[in-house]
mmCIF file of C-alpha atoms in Angstrom:
data_model
loop_
_atom_site.group_PDB
_atom_site.id
_atom_site.type_symbol
_atom_site.label_atom_id
_atom_site.label_comp_id
_atom_site.label_asym_id
_atom_site.label_seq_id
_atom_site.Cartn_x
_atom_site.Cartn_y
_atom_site.Cartn_z
ATOM 1 C CA UNK A 822 -68.147 24.623 -32.309
ATOM 2 C CA UNK A 823 -67.398 22.914 -28.741
ATOM 3 C CA UNK A 824 -67.805 24.560 -25.268
ATOM 4 C CA UNK A 825 -65.031 24.334 -24.289
ATOM 5 C CA UNK A 826 -64.229 26.123 -27.672
ATOM 6 C CA UNK A 827 -66.607 28.496 -27.363
ATOM 7 C CA UNK A 828 -65.386 29.817 -23.665
ATOM 8 C CA UNK A 829 -61.830 29.718 -25.423
ATOM 9 C CA UNK A 830 -63.227 32.138 -27.872
ATOM 10 C CA UNK A 831 -64.003 34.796 -25.375
ATOM 11 C CA UNK A 832 -60.673 34.482 -23.709
ATOM 12 C CA UNK A 833 -57.494 36.475 -25.052
ATOM 13 C CA UNK A 834 -55.132 35.087 -26.734
ATOM 14 C CA UNK A 835 -52.295 35.031 -24.197
ATOM 15 C CA UNK A 836 -54.584 32.816 -22.129
ATOM 16 C CA UNK A 837 -55.574 30.375 -24.830
ATOM 17 C CA UNK A 838 -51.743 29.366 -24.941
ATOM 18 C CA UNK A 839 -51.758 28.994 -21.087
ATOM 19 C CA UNK A 840 -54.229 26.693 -21.212
ATOM 20 C CA UNK A 841 -53.580 25.006 -24.277
ATOM 21 C CA UNK A 842 -49.477 24.709 -22.403
ATOM 22 C CA UNK A 843 -51.355 23.589 -19.237
ATOM 23 C CA UNK A 844 -53.281 20.915 -21.320
ATOM 24 C CA UNK A 845 -50.148 19.669 -23.147
ATOM 25 C CA UNK A 846 -48.089 19.500 -19.753
ATOM 26 C CA UNK A 847 -50.877 17.189 -18.494
ATOM 27 C CA UNK A 848 -49.855 15.216 -21.253
ATOM 28 C CA UNK A 849 -47.151 15.157 -20.836
ATOM 29 C CA UNK A 850 -46.582 14.669 -17.824
ATOM 30 C CA UNK A 851 -48.801 11.539 -18.400
ATOM 31 C CA UNK A 852 -47.154 10.218 -20.732
ATOM 32 C CA UNK A 853 -43.745 10.696 -18.561
ATOM 33 C CA UNK A 854 -45.727 8.322 -15.837
ATOM 34 C CA UNK A 855 -46.628 6.082 -18.519
ATOM 35 C CA UNK A 856 -42.930 5.374 -19.786
ATOM 36 C CA UNK A 857 -41.587 5.774 -15.805
ATOM 37 C CA UNK A 858 -44.141 3.231 -14.858
ATOM 38 C CA UNK A 859 -43.027 1.289 -17.918
ATOM 39 C CA UNK A 860 -39.305 1.634 -17.073
ATOM 40 C CA UNK A 861 -40.192 0.798 -13.258
ATOM 41 C CA UNK A 862 -42.101 -2.584 -14.738
ATOM 42 C CA UNK A 863 -38.437 -3.756 -17.109
ATOM 43 C CA UNK A 864 -36.318 -3.086 -13.992
ATOM 44 C CA UNK A 865 -38.624 -5.179 -11.861
ATOM 45 C CA UNK A 866 -38.956 -8.317 -14.544
ATOM 46 C CA UNK A 867 -35.044 -7.366 -14.915
ATOM 47 C CA UNK A 868 -34.615 -7.585 -10.851
ATOM 48 C CA UNK A 869 -36.685 -10.492 -10.586
ATOM 49 C CA UNK A 870 -34.914 -12.241 -13.290
ATOM 50 C CA UNK A 871 -31.438 -12.179 -11.300
ATOM 51 C CA UNK A 872 -33.101 -12.214 -8.457
ATOM 52 C CA UNK A 873 -34.373 -15.851 -9.431
ATOM 53 C CA UNK A 874 -30.575 -16.819 -11.402
ATOM 54 C CA UNK A 875 -29.105 -15.380 -7.924
ATOM 55 C CA UNK A 876 -31.139 -18.542 -6.399
ATOM 56 C CA UNK A 877 -31.120 -20.991 -8.376
ATOM 57 C CA UNK A 878 -27.199 -20.249 -8.535
ATOM 58 C CA UNK A 879 -27.003 -20.331 -4.524
ATOM 59 C CA UNK A 880 -28.831 -23.825 -4.654
ATOM 60 C CA UNK A 881 -26.765 -25.194 -7.118
ATOM 61 C CA UNK A 882 -23.309 -23.751 -5.267
ATOM 62 C CA UNK A 883 -24.803 -26.023 -1.704
ATOM 63 C CA UNK A 884 -25.359 -29.199 -3.732
ATOM 64 C CA UNK A 885 -22.091 -28.853 -5.183
ATOM 65 C CA UNK A 886 -20.546 -28.108 -1.847
ATOM 66 C CA UNK A 887 -22.098 -31.078 -0.049
ATOM 67 C CA UNK A 888 -21.189 -33.542 -3.101
ATOM 68 C CA UNK A 889 -17.988 -32.430 -2.642
ATOM 69 C CA UNK A 890 -18.258 -32.815 1.106
ATOM 70 C CA UNK A 891 -19.349 -36.340 0.691
ATOM 71 C CA UNK A 892 -16.542 -37.388 -2.039
ATOM 72 C CA UNK A 893 -14.166 -36.097 0.466
ATOM 73 C CA UNK A 894 -15.405 -38.380 2.927
ATOM 74 C CA UNK A 895 -15.550 -41.107 0.728
ATOM 75 C CA UNK A 896 -11.632 -41.088 -0.256
ATOM 76 C CA UNK A 897 -10.670 -40.387 3.596
ATOM 77 C CA UNK A 898 -12.727 -43.333 4.356
ATOM 78 C CA UNK A 899 -11.633 -45.144 1.139
ATOM 79 C CA UNK A 900 -7.988 -44.060 0.590
ATOM 80 C CA UNK A 901 -5.877 -47.109 1.775
ATOM 81 C CA UNK A 902 -8.123 -49.629 -0.105
ATOM 82 C CA UNK A 903 -5.792 -50.186 -2.541
ATOM 83 C CA UNK A 904 -2.707 -51.176 -0.076
ATOM 84 C CA UNK A 905 -4.918 -52.943 2.581
ATOM 85 C CA UNK A 906 -5.934 -55.668 -0.372
ATOM 86 C CA UNK A 907 -2.115 -56.004 -1.785
ATOM 87 C CA UNK A 908 -1.334 -56.405 2.424
ATOM 88 C CA UNK A 909 -4.220 -59.358 2.180
ATOM 89 C CA UNK A 910 -1.999 -60.766 -0.515
ATOM 90 C CA UNK A 911 0.976 -60.971 1.454
ATOM 91 C CA UNK A 912 -1.062 -62.012 4.912
ATOM 92 C CA UNK A 913 -2.318 -64.986 2.468
ATOM 93 C CA UNK A 914 1.255 -65.686 2.027
ATOM 94 C CA UNK A 915 2.039 -65.560 5.601
ATOM 95 C CA UNK A 916 -0.815 -68.308 6.636
ATOM 96 C CA UNK A 917 0.114 -70.503 3.632
ATOM 97 C CA UNK A 918 3.766 -70.574 5.148
ATOM 98 C CA UNK A 919 3.120 -71.226 8.727
ATOM 99 C CA UNK A 920 0.511 -73.699 7.400
ATOM 100 C CA UNK A 921 3.384 -75.130 5.700
ATOM 101 C CA UNK A 922 5.516 -75.430 8.523
ATOM 102 C CA UNK A 923 3.347 -76.792 11.060
ATOM 103 C CA UNK A 924 2.385 -79.330 8.758
ATOM 104 C CA UNK A 925 6.105 -80.267 7.992
ATOM 105 C CA UNK A 926 8.082 -79.275 11.054
ATOM 106 C CA UNK A 927 11.379 -80.044 10.363
ATOM 107 C CA UNK A 928 11.993 -78.453 6.665
ATOM 108 C CA UNK A 929 13.265 -75.085 8.370
ATOM 109 C CA UNK A 930 15.115 -74.306 4.945
ATOM 110 C CA UNK A 931 12.030 -74.205 3.155
ATOM 111 C CA UNK A 932 10.134 -71.672 6.072
ATOM 112 C CA UNK A 933 12.718 -69.497 5.558
ATOM 113 C CA UNK A 934 12.886 -69.415 2.125
ATOM 114 C CA UNK A 935 8.884 -68.950 2.565
ATOM 115 C CA UNK A 936 9.662 -65.976 4.546
ATOM 116 C CA UNK A 937 12.051 -64.414 2.634
ATOM 117 C CA UNK A 938 9.969 -64.171 -0.515
ATOM 118 C CA UNK A 939 7.265 -62.453 1.356
ATOM 119 C CA UNK A 940 9.307 -60.212 3.055
ATOM 120 C CA UNK A 941 11.211 -59.422 -1.038
ATOM 121 C CA UNK A 942 6.760 -59.279 -2.131
ATOM 122 C CA UNK A 943 6.476 -57.138 0.981
ATOM 123 C CA UNK A 944 8.970 -54.444 0.227
ATOM 124 C CA UNK A 945 8.445 -54.250 -3.466
ATOM 125 C CA UNK A 946 4.972 -53.507 -2.724
ATOM 126 C CA UNK A 947 5.960 -50.634 -0.431
ATOM 127 C CA UNK A 948 8.610 -49.161 -2.917
ATOM 128 C CA UNK A 949 5.644 -49.064 -5.598
ATOM 129 C CA UNK A 950 4.102 -46.807 -2.943
ATOM 130 C CA UNK A 951 6.833 -44.518 -2.810
ATOM 131 C CA UNK A 952 7.990 -45.637 0.607
ATOM 132 C CA UNK A 953 11.600 -45.949 1.108
ATOM 133 C CA UNK A 954 13.981 -47.206 3.843
ATOM 134 C CA UNK A 955 16.489 -44.401 5.274
ATOM 135 C CA UNK A 956 20.469 -45.365 5.237
ATOM 136 C CA UNK A 957 21.372 -45.531 8.399
ATOM 137 C CA UNK A 958 24.193 -47.537 8.823
ATOM 138 C CA UNK A 959 27.864 -45.676 8.464
ATOM 139 C CA UNK A 960 26.234 -42.188 8.378
ATOM 140 C CA UNK A 961 26.523 -39.302 10.386
ATOM 141 C CA UNK A 962 23.853 -38.612 12.817
ATOM 142 C CA UNK A 963 20.768 -36.716 11.163
ATOM 143 C CA UNK A 964 17.971 -35.850 13.806
ATOM 144 C CA UNK A 965 15.616 -35.420 10.678
ATOM 145 C CA UNK A 966 16.639 -39.132 9.725
ATOM 146 C CA UNK A 967 17.490 -40.830 12.594
ATOM 147 C CA UNK A 968 16.672 -40.784 16.108
ATOM 148 C CA UNK A 969 19.912 -42.371 18.802
ATOM 149 C CA UNK A 970 19.278 -44.403 21.603
ATOM 150 C CA UNK A 971 22.479 -45.358 22.789
ATOM 151 C CA UNK A 972 25.540 -43.745 21.835
ATOM 152 C CA UNK A 973 29.509 -46.388 21.879
ATOM 153 C CA UNK A 974 32.626 -45.655 21.958
ATOM 154 C CA UNK A 975 34.206 -45.917 19.084
ATOM 155 C CA UNK A 976 37.868 -44.267 18.048
ATOM 156 C CA UNK A 977 38.022 -45.890 14.621
ATOM 157 C CA UNK A 978 34.621 -43.933 13.681
ATOM 158 C CA UNK A 979 34.110 -40.391 13.689
ATOM 159 C CA UNK A 980 32.078 -38.964 16.416
ATOM 160 C CA UNK A 981 28.351 -39.014 15.376
ATOM 161 C CA UNK A 982 28.336 -41.916 12.347
ATOM 162 C CA UNK A 983 25.879 -44.183 12.997
ATOM 163 C CA UNK A 984 27.014 -47.480 14.324
ATOM 164 C CA UNK A 985 24.077 -49.790 14.229
ATOM 165 C CA UNK A 986 20.720 -49.368 12.974
ATOM 166 C CA UNK A 987 18.417 -50.819 15.577
ATOM 167 C CA UNK A 988 15.318 -50.605 13.741
ATOM 168 C CA UNK A 989 14.715 -49.144 10.072
ATOM 169 C CA UNK A 990 13.038 -45.860 9.409
ATOM 170 C CA UNK A 991 10.648 -45.624 6.556
ATOM 171 C CA UNK A 992 10.382 -41.636 3.709
ATOM 172 C CA UNK A 993 7.129 -41.965 2.251
ATOM 173 C CA UNK A 994 7.659 -39.655 -1.106
ATOM 174 C CA UNK A 995 10.909 -37.802 0.696
ATOM 175 C CA UNK A 996 8.799 -37.678 4.006
ATOM 176 C CA UNK A 997 10.238 -38.991 6.901
ATOM 177 C CA UNK A 998 7.016 -41.099 8.333
ATOM 178 C CA UNK A 999 9.526 -43.222 11.081
ATOM 179 C CA UNK A 1000 13.173 -42.427 11.589
ATOM 180 C CA UNK A 1001 15.235 -44.972 12.521
ATOM 181 C CA UNK A 1002 16.493 -45.831 15.688
ATOM 182 C CA UNK A 1003 20.364 -46.241 15.884
ATOM 183 C CA UNK A 1004 23.666 -46.243 17.756
ATOM 184 C CA UNK A 1005 25.752 -43.353 17.492
ATOM 185 C CA UNK A 1006 29.605 -43.603 17.813
ATOM 186 C CA UNK A 1007 31.287 -40.678 19.915
ATOM 187 C CA UNK A 1008 35.306 -40.997 21.141
ATOM 188 C CA UNK A 1009 36.345 -42.207 23.799
ATOM 189 C CA UNK A 1010 38.051 -39.324 26.065
#
């Protein structure tokens, strides 16, 4: 027999049970501590994995934000590229017409026809980009679309009717980008 068992033989049964319970308690406490340490280590590993994932997502977000900002700047910088390319064609047509007119100084009708063709080309291009002319002459004055520069007495037309268009107004996709400058009628007193 072991020394401890010999010692325990001399102890009464209640004391033996108390010692056994104490030893069992120590074993249970050690097992509980090991389980807690394992659980803590598991939670620490989960936390580390989540923290790493968070840092990666944050970096991805920052990179995406920077990329979108660059793309936005490029879009703003080159937004008018297509329309400017078409305007360069109109400019070429104007230069050819001027050169032709300088070479043939007396052919005014050919020069005028060239200018009319260029205007038609320019109006067609603007139409493709959503630009429309504001109809003004003969319409009732509307401050959203017209800017009255003058008033003329006219008893034949109702008050506030556009008599003459001094400068055309334009809409871009149904938004006014330039009001029409007009003369407006008023009744004589």
